[in-house]
mmCIF file of C-alpha atoms in Angstrom:
data_model
loop_
_atom_site.group_PDB
_atom_site.id
_atom_site.type_symbol
_atom_site.label_atom_id
_atom_site.label_comp_id
_atom_site.label_asym_id
_atom_site.label_seq_id
_atom_site.Cartn_x
_atom_site.Cartn_y
_atom_site.Cartn_z
ATOM 1 C CA UNK A 2 -116.176 -53.781 -73.547
ATOM 2 C CA UNK A 3 -114.301 -52.899 -70.385
ATOM 3 C CA UNK A 4 -113.472 -49.462 -69.500
ATOM 4 C CA UNK A 5 -110.857 -48.293 -67.093
ATOM 5 C CA UNK A 6 -111.817 -46.584 -63.903
ATOM 6 C CA UNK A 7 -111.889 -42.878 -64.394
ATOM 7 C CA UNK A 8 -109.271 -42.087 -61.779
ATOM 8 C CA UNK A 9 -107.083 -44.726 -63.194
ATOM 9 C CA UNK A 10 -107.791 -43.482 -66.895
ATOM 10 C CA UNK A 11 -106.789 -39.953 -65.761
ATOM 11 C CA UNK A 12 -103.379 -41.165 -64.212
ATOM 12 C CA UNK A 13 -102.744 -43.130 -67.423
ATOM 13 C CA UNK A 14 -103.342 -40.117 -69.701
ATOM 14 C CA UNK A 15 -101.240 -37.887 -67.418
ATOM 15 C CA UNK A 16 -98.308 -40.485 -67.565
ATOM 16 C CA UNK A 17 -98.797 -40.721 -71.333
ATOM 17 C CA UNK A 18 -98.716 -36.915 -71.804
ATOM 18 C CA UNK A 19 -95.467 -36.745 -69.788
ATOM 19 C CA UNK A 20 -93.948 -39.452 -72.069
ATOM 20 C CA UNK A 21 -94.968 -37.541 -75.103
ATOM 21 C CA UNK A 22 -93.231 -34.421 -73.830
ATOM 22 C CA UNK A 23 -89.935 -36.496 -73.423
ATOM 23 C CA UNK A 24 -90.341 -38.015 -76.821
ATOM 24 C CA UNK A 25 -90.898 -34.646 -78.331
ATOM 25 C CA UNK A 26 -87.800 -33.309 -76.821
ATOM 26 C CA UNK A 27 -85.749 -36.355 -77.777
ATOM 27 C CA UNK A 28 -87.125 -35.851 -81.416
ATOM 28 C CA UNK A 29 -86.146 -32.084 -81.309
ATOM 29 C CA UNK A 30 -82.681 -32.951 -80.204
ATOM 30 C CA UNK A 31 -82.256 -35.547 -82.937
ATOM 31 C CA UNK A 32 -83.530 -33.048 -85.681
ATOM 32 C CA UNK A 33 -81.024 -30.521 -84.483
ATOM 33 C CA UNK A 34 -77.974 -32.843 -84.378
ATOM 34 C CA UNK A 35 -78.888 -35.685 -86.804
ATOM 35 C CA UNK A 36 -76.698 -38.101 -84.567
ATOM 36 C CA UNK A 37 -77.083 -41.679 -85.687
ATOM 37 C CA UNK A 38 -77.048 -42.666 -81.973
ATOM 38 C CA UNK A 39 -79.966 -40.479 -81.214
ATOM 39 C CA UNK A 40 -81.803 -41.911 -84.204
ATOM 40 C CA UNK A 41 -81.523 -45.449 -82.649
ATOM 41 C CA UNK A 42 -82.664 -43.868 -79.291
ATOM 42 C CA UNK A 43 -85.695 -42.424 -81.169
ATOM 43 C CA UNK A 44 -86.632 -45.664 -82.618
ATOM 44 C CA UNK A 45 -86.541 -47.238 -79.125
ATOM 45 C CA UNK A 46 -88.753 -44.526 -77.760
ATOM 46 C CA UNK A 47 -91.261 -44.931 -80.635
ATOM 47 C CA UNK A 48 -91.395 -48.601 -79.935
ATOM 48 C CA UNK A 49 -92.129 -48.041 -76.339
ATOM 49 C CA UNK A 50 -94.652 -45.432 -77.290
ATOM 50 C CA UNK A 51 -96.872 -48.424 -78.438
ATOM 51 C CA UNK A 52 -97.471 -49.286 -74.765
ATOM 52 C CA UNK A 53 -98.870 -45.784 -74.264
ATOM 53 C CA UNK A 54 -100.861 -45.713 -77.382
ATOM 54 C CA UNK A 55 -102.651 -49.054 -76.488
ATOM 55 C CA UNK A 56 -103.439 -47.312 -73.079
ATOM 56 C CA UNK A 57 -104.958 -44.256 -74.626
ATOM 57 C CA UNK A 58 -106.967 -46.483 -77.072
ATOM 58 C CA UNK A 59 -108.363 -48.474 -74.171
ATOM 59 C CA UNK A 60 -109.232 -45.120 -72.493
ATOM 60 C CA UNK A 61 -111.010 -43.747 -75.404
ATOM 61 C CA UNK A 62 -112.814 -46.647 -76.822
ATOM 62 C CA UNK A 63 -112.730 -49.213 -74.085
ATOM 63 C CA UNK A 64 -110.685 -51.743 -76.202
ATOM 64 C CA UNK A 65 -108.374 -51.790 -79.091
ATOM 65 C CA UNK A 66 -109.032 -53.643 -82.373
ATOM 66 C CA UNK A 67 -107.442 -56.962 -81.939
ATOM 67 C CA UNK A 68 -105.515 -56.671 -85.193
ATOM 68 C CA UNK A 69 -104.231 -53.231 -84.352
ATOM 69 C CA UNK A 70 -103.393 -54.364 -80.860
ATOM 70 C CA UNK A 71 -101.383 -57.304 -82.289
ATOM 71 C CA UNK A 72 -99.421 -55.082 -84.563
ATOM 72 C CA UNK A 73 -98.748 -52.488 -81.815
ATOM 73 C CA UNK A 74 -97.564 -55.317 -79.399
ATOM 74 C CA UNK A 75 -95.316 -56.713 -82.103
ATOM 75 C CA UNK A 76 -93.634 -53.263 -82.355
ATOM 76 C CA UNK A 77 -93.383 -52.924 -78.671
ATOM 77 C CA UNK A 78 -91.722 -56.318 -78.433
ATOM 78 C CA UNK A 79 -89.134 -55.252 -81.035
ATOM 79 C CA UNK A 80 -87.654 -52.724 -78.562
ATOM 80 C CA UNK A 81 -84.845 -55.004 -77.227
ATOM 81 C CA UNK A 82 -83.606 -55.571 -80.760
ATOM 82 C CA UNK A 83 -83.399 -51.775 -81.315
ATOM 83 C CA UNK A 84 -81.731 -51.372 -77.949
ATOM 84 C CA UNK A 85 -79.081 -53.843 -79.041
ATOM 85 C CA UNK A 86 -78.495 -51.888 -82.213
ATOM 86 C CA UNK A 87 -77.986 -48.832 -80.149
ATOM 87 C CA UNK A 88 -75.647 -50.552 -77.811
ATOM 88 C CA UNK A 89 -73.639 -51.805 -80.829
ATOM 89 C CA UNK A 90 -72.780 -47.977 -81.508
ATOM 90 C CA UNK A 91 -71.202 -47.717 -78.004
ATOM 91 C CA UNK A 92 -69.393 -50.925 -77.862
ATOM 92 C CA UNK A 93 -68.438 -54.086 -79.775
ATOM 93 C CA UNK A 94 -71.496 -56.519 -80.061
ATOM 94 C CA UNK A 95 -71.034 -59.839 -81.951
ATOM 95 C CA UNK A 96 -73.116 -59.741 -85.109
ATOM 96 C CA UNK A 97 -74.756 -63.061 -84.297
ATOM 97 C CA UNK A 98 -76.205 -61.552 -81.140
ATOM 98 C CA UNK A 99 -78.356 -59.120 -83.192
ATOM 99 C CA UNK A 100 -79.264 -61.844 -85.603
ATOM 100 C CA UNK A 101 -80.306 -64.137 -82.695
ATOM 101 C CA UNK A 102 -82.213 -61.430 -81.016
ATOM 102 C CA UNK A 103 -84.122 -60.534 -84.171
ATOM 103 C CA UNK A 104 -85.009 -64.257 -84.704
ATOM 104 C CA UNK A 105 -86.167 -64.518 -81.017
ATOM 105 C CA UNK A 106 -88.331 -61.464 -81.389
ATOM 106 C CA UNK A 107 -89.907 -62.771 -84.596
ATOM 107 C CA UNK A 108 -90.595 -66.244 -83.163
ATOM 108 C CA UNK A 109 -92.086 -64.860 -79.971
ATOM 109 C CA UNK A 110 -94.139 -61.997 -81.479
ATOM 110 C CA UNK A 111 -95.607 -63.896 -84.347
ATOM 111 C CA UNK A 112 -98.127 -65.930 -82.296
ATOM 112 C CA UNK A 113 -99.165 -62.622 -80.482
ATOM 113 C CA UNK A 114 -100.124 -61.127 -83.904
ATOM 114 C CA UNK A 115 -101.686 -64.312 -85.104
ATOM 115 C CA UNK A 116 -103.816 -64.488 -81.977
ATOM 116 C CA UNK A 117 -104.870 -60.820 -82.298
ATOM 117 C CA UNK A 118 -108.301 -61.746 -83.809
ATOM 118 C CA UNK A 119 -109.320 -63.327 -80.357
ATOM 119 C CA UNK A 120 -108.434 -63.093 -76.751
ATOM 120 C CA UNK A 121 -104.760 -63.211 -76.181
ATOM 121 C CA UNK A 122 -103.952 -66.421 -74.246
ATOM 122 C CA UNK A 123 -101.320 -66.302 -71.538
ATOM 123 C CA UNK A 124 -99.212 -69.222 -73.156
ATOM 124 C CA UNK A 125 -98.817 -66.835 -76.070
ATOM 125 C CA UNK A 126 -98.041 -63.572 -74.109
ATOM 126 C CA UNK A 127 -95.636 -64.744 -71.492
ATOM 127 C CA UNK A 128 -93.079 -66.328 -73.840
ATOM 128 C CA UNK A 129 -92.969 -62.949 -75.694
ATOM 129 C CA UNK A 130 -92.575 -61.004 -72.514
ATOM 130 C CA UNK A 131 -89.879 -63.390 -71.390
ATOM 131 C CA UNK A 132 -87.821 -62.827 -74.483
ATOM 132 C CA UNK A 133 -88.253 -59.196 -74.178
ATOM 133 C CA UNK A 134 -87.177 -59.102 -70.574
ATOM 134 C CA UNK A 135 -84.087 -61.401 -71.184
ATOM 135 C CA UNK A 136 -82.998 -59.377 -74.129
ATOM 136 C CA UNK A 137 -83.429 -56.018 -72.174
ATOM 137 C CA UNK A 138 -81.425 -57.495 -69.290
ATOM 138 C CA UNK A 139 -78.662 -58.377 -71.832
ATOM 139 C CA UNK A 140 -78.508 -54.943 -73.313
ATOM 140 C CA UNK A 141 -78.504 -53.503 -69.709
ATOM 141 C CA UNK A 142 -75.748 -55.642 -68.714
ATOM 142 C CA UNK A 143 -73.657 -54.642 -71.665
ATOM 143 C CA UNK A 144 -74.296 -50.935 -70.928
ATOM 144 C CA UNK A 145 -73.305 -51.419 -67.254
ATOM 145 C CA UNK A 146 -70.104 -53.194 -68.280
ATOM 146 C CA UNK A 147 -69.229 -50.388 -70.684
ATOM 147 C CA UNK A 148 -70.007 -47.847 -67.866
ATOM 148 C CA UNK A 149 -67.544 -49.711 -65.551
ATOM 149 C CA UNK A 150 -64.753 -49.288 -68.079
ATOM 150 C CA UNK A 151 -65.316 -45.488 -68.317
ATOM 151 C CA UNK A 152 -64.953 -42.827 -65.602
ATOM 152 C CA UNK A 153 -66.490 -39.349 -64.838
ATOM 153 C CA UNK A 154 -69.657 -38.184 -66.890
ATOM 154 C CA UNK A 155 -69.239 -41.073 -69.364
ATOM 155 C CA UNK A 156 -69.738 -43.626 -66.562
ATOM 156 C CA UNK A 157 -72.727 -41.758 -65.068
ATOM 157 C CA UNK A 158 -74.496 -41.427 -68.447
ATOM 158 C CA UNK A 159 -73.895 -45.025 -69.285
ATOM 159 C CA UNK A 160 -75.181 -46.139 -65.897
ATOM 160 C CA UNK A 161 -78.281 -44.070 -66.641
ATOM 161 C CA UNK A 162 -78.766 -45.967 -69.879
ATOM 162 C CA UNK A 163 -78.200 -49.254 -68.371
ATOM 163 C CA UNK A 164 -80.788 -48.568 -65.530
ATOM 164 C CA UNK A 165 -83.327 -47.178 -68.046
ATOM 165 C CA UNK A 166 -83.009 -50.418 -70.220
ATOM 166 C CA UNK A 167 -83.514 -52.675 -67.185
ATOM 167 C CA UNK A 168 -86.460 -50.627 -66.137
ATOM 168 C CA UNK A 169 -88.105 -50.812 -69.576
ATOM 169 C CA UNK A 170 -87.895 -54.655 -69.182
ATOM 170 C CA UNK A 171 -89.454 -54.435 -65.708
ATOM 171 C CA UNK A 172 -92.158 -52.125 -67.153
ATOM 172 C CA UNK A 173 -93.343 -54.683 -69.816
ATOM 173 C CA UNK A 174 -93.190 -57.559 -67.198
ATOM 174 C CA UNK A 175 -95.463 -55.507 -65.127
ATOM 175 C CA UNK A 176 -97.802 -54.665 -67.782
ATOM 176 C CA UNK A 177 -98.325 -58.283 -68.590
ATOM 177 C CA UNK A 178 -99.650 -58.681 -65.026
ATOM 178 C CA UNK A 179 -102.961 -57.219 -66.169
ATOM 179 C CA UNK A 180 -104.874 -53.892 -66.268
ATOM 180 C CA UNK A 181 -104.679 -53.310 -62.702
ATOM 181 C CA UNK A 182 -100.951 -52.632 -63.222
ATOM 182 C CA UNK A 183 -101.358 -50.666 -66.413
ATOM 183 C CA UNK A 184 -100.525 -47.309 -64.722
ATOM 184 C CA UNK A 185 -97.549 -48.844 -62.686
ATOM 185 C CA UNK A 186 -96.097 -50.174 -65.859
ATOM 186 C CA UNK A 187 -96.347 -46.921 -67.695
ATOM 187 C CA UNK A 188 -94.778 -44.967 -64.708
ATOM 188 C CA UNK A 189 -91.804 -47.221 -64.859
ATOM 189 C CA UNK A 190 -91.552 -46.660 -68.600
ATOM 190 C CA UNK A 191 -91.830 -42.960 -67.959
ATOM 191 C CA UNK A 192 -89.047 -42.999 -65.394
ATOM 192 C CA UNK A 193 -86.902 -45.164 -67.867
ATOM 193 C CA UNK A 194 -87.550 -42.405 -70.487
ATOM 194 C CA UNK A 195 -86.286 -39.696 -68.053
ATOM 195 C CA UNK A 196 -83.059 -41.881 -67.521
ATOM 196 C CA UNK A 197 -82.496 -42.151 -71.141
ATOM 197 C CA UNK A 198 -83.101 -38.365 -71.574
ATOM 198 C CA UNK A 199 -80.333 -37.830 -68.958
ATOM 199 C CA UNK A 200 -78.030 -40.423 -70.651
ATOM 200 C CA UNK A 201 -78.287 -39.164 -74.299
ATOM 201 C CA UNK A 202 -79.840 -35.560 -74.133
ATOM 202 C CA UNK A 203 -78.854 -34.211 -70.631
ATOM 203 C CA UNK A 204 -79.741 -30.475 -69.892
ATOM 204 C CA UNK A 205 -77.051 -27.961 -70.949
ATOM 205 C CA UNK A 206 -76.169 -26.990 -67.489
ATOM 206 C CA UNK A 207 -75.724 -30.591 -66.504
ATOM 207 C CA UNK A 208 -73.560 -31.287 -69.441
ATOM 208 C CA UNK A 209 -71.363 -28.338 -68.416
ATOM 209 C CA UNK A 210 -71.064 -29.722 -64.858
ATOM 210 C CA UNK A 211 -70.134 -33.223 -66.002
ATOM 211 C CA UNK A 212 -67.749 -31.780 -68.606
ATOM 212 C CA UNK A 213 -65.834 -29.744 -65.925
ATOM 213 C CA UNK A 214 -65.826 -32.833 -63.693
ATOM 214 C CA UNK A 215 -64.587 -34.938 -66.400
ATOM 215 C CA UNK A 216 -61.824 -32.538 -67.296
ATOM 216 C CA UNK A 217 -60.694 -32.295 -63.770
ATOM 217 C CA UNK A 218 -60.663 -36.146 -63.428
ATOM 218 C CA UNK A 219 -58.827 -36.679 -66.680
ATOM 219 C CA UNK A 220 -56.118 -33.930 -65.688
ATOM 220 C CA UNK A 221 -55.682 -35.676 -62.310
ATOM 221 C CA UNK A 222 -55.307 -39.007 -64.032
ATOM 222 C CA UNK A 223 -52.627 -37.807 -66.370
ATOM 223 C CA UNK A 224 -50.702 -36.202 -63.401
ATOM 224 C CA UNK A 225 -50.722 -39.350 -61.402
ATOM 225 C CA UNK A 226 -49.594 -41.718 -64.287
ATOM 226 C CA UNK A 227 -45.843 -42.185 -64.344
ATOM 227 C CA UNK A 228 -44.109 -41.184 -67.522
ATOM 228 C CA UNK A 229 -43.248 -43.616 -70.186
ATOM 229 C CA UNK A 230 -40.117 -43.227 -72.301
ATOM 230 C CA UNK A 231 -41.706 -44.547 -75.364
ATOM 231 C CA UNK A 232 -45.525 -44.550 -75.771
ATOM 232 C CA UNK A 233 -46.892 -47.414 -77.822
ATOM 233 C CA UNK A 234 -48.742 -44.898 -80.040
ATOM 234 C CA UNK A 235 -48.924 -41.164 -80.386
ATOM 235 C CA UNK A 236 -50.671 -39.551 -77.237
ATOM 236 C CA UNK A 237 -50.707 -43.062 -75.583
ATOM 237 C CA UNK A 238 -51.772 -42.148 -72.060
ATOM 238 C CA UNK A 239 -53.862 -39.225 -73.163
ATOM 239 C CA UNK A 240 -55.831 -41.286 -75.724
ATOM 240 C CA UNK A 241 -56.511 -43.887 -73.256
ATOM 241 C CA UNK A 242 -57.745 -41.247 -70.707
ATOM 242 C CA UNK A 243 -60.021 -39.593 -73.220
ATOM 243 C CA UNK A 244 -61.517 -42.951 -74.212
ATOM 244 C CA UNK A 245 -62.409 -43.487 -70.611
ATOM 245 C CA UNK A 246 -63.802 -40.089 -69.786
ATOM 246 C CA UNK A 247 -65.639 -39.415 -73.117
ATOM 247 C CA UNK A 248 -69.357 -39.315 -73.020
ATOM 248 C CA UNK A 249 -71.641 -41.564 -75.134
ATOM 249 C CA UNK A 250 -72.452 -38.730 -77.485
#
């Protein structure tokens, strides 16, 4: 039974406590608003929480039961699928992408669960980590592309979501490097959690600032667009402007 160094264990518990605060705030925001988008974000946070739970179990007992560790890792590896579901609420995502991502998760995670009764071999772990990383980068790219199509506050918030998604992928890649990188991986996951918080549940003062900036940018856009004799649809230019400047939630 291997125990973490006391100083490293303290750092891990501190980072875990900070992530728990972010998760609690996200949960409180969802209970207040009951927004389907926030519900998907909550599932994402819960999945990443498995990384922190495994760390706490190792600090408290030295090692986690193999079967329990296998289940937690499988839930953690499901995070990219949940991310793509969330992205599908913000932009069009082909249905077969979600099906393919789910199959890739199941195929790569099953050997991890099946090997949970013994030491997890590297040939089992790295394919699962690779699938996780590739799917997270795909979701981050979709969010970044959607941010490019937006302006103002919507662009900033979508960029935060894209950066957070990519950082989660890097965090798991770092975590697979061994126990010496456990704290580093969770710090990356914590930073990603903060970015997701800014993207989907920003502070009230920040929302007011972004809303004022978006209103100014949209007004300036409407004043610079040349008039059209016959808009193709009611509100033509204003509808396009609202779509570009509207926030993710």
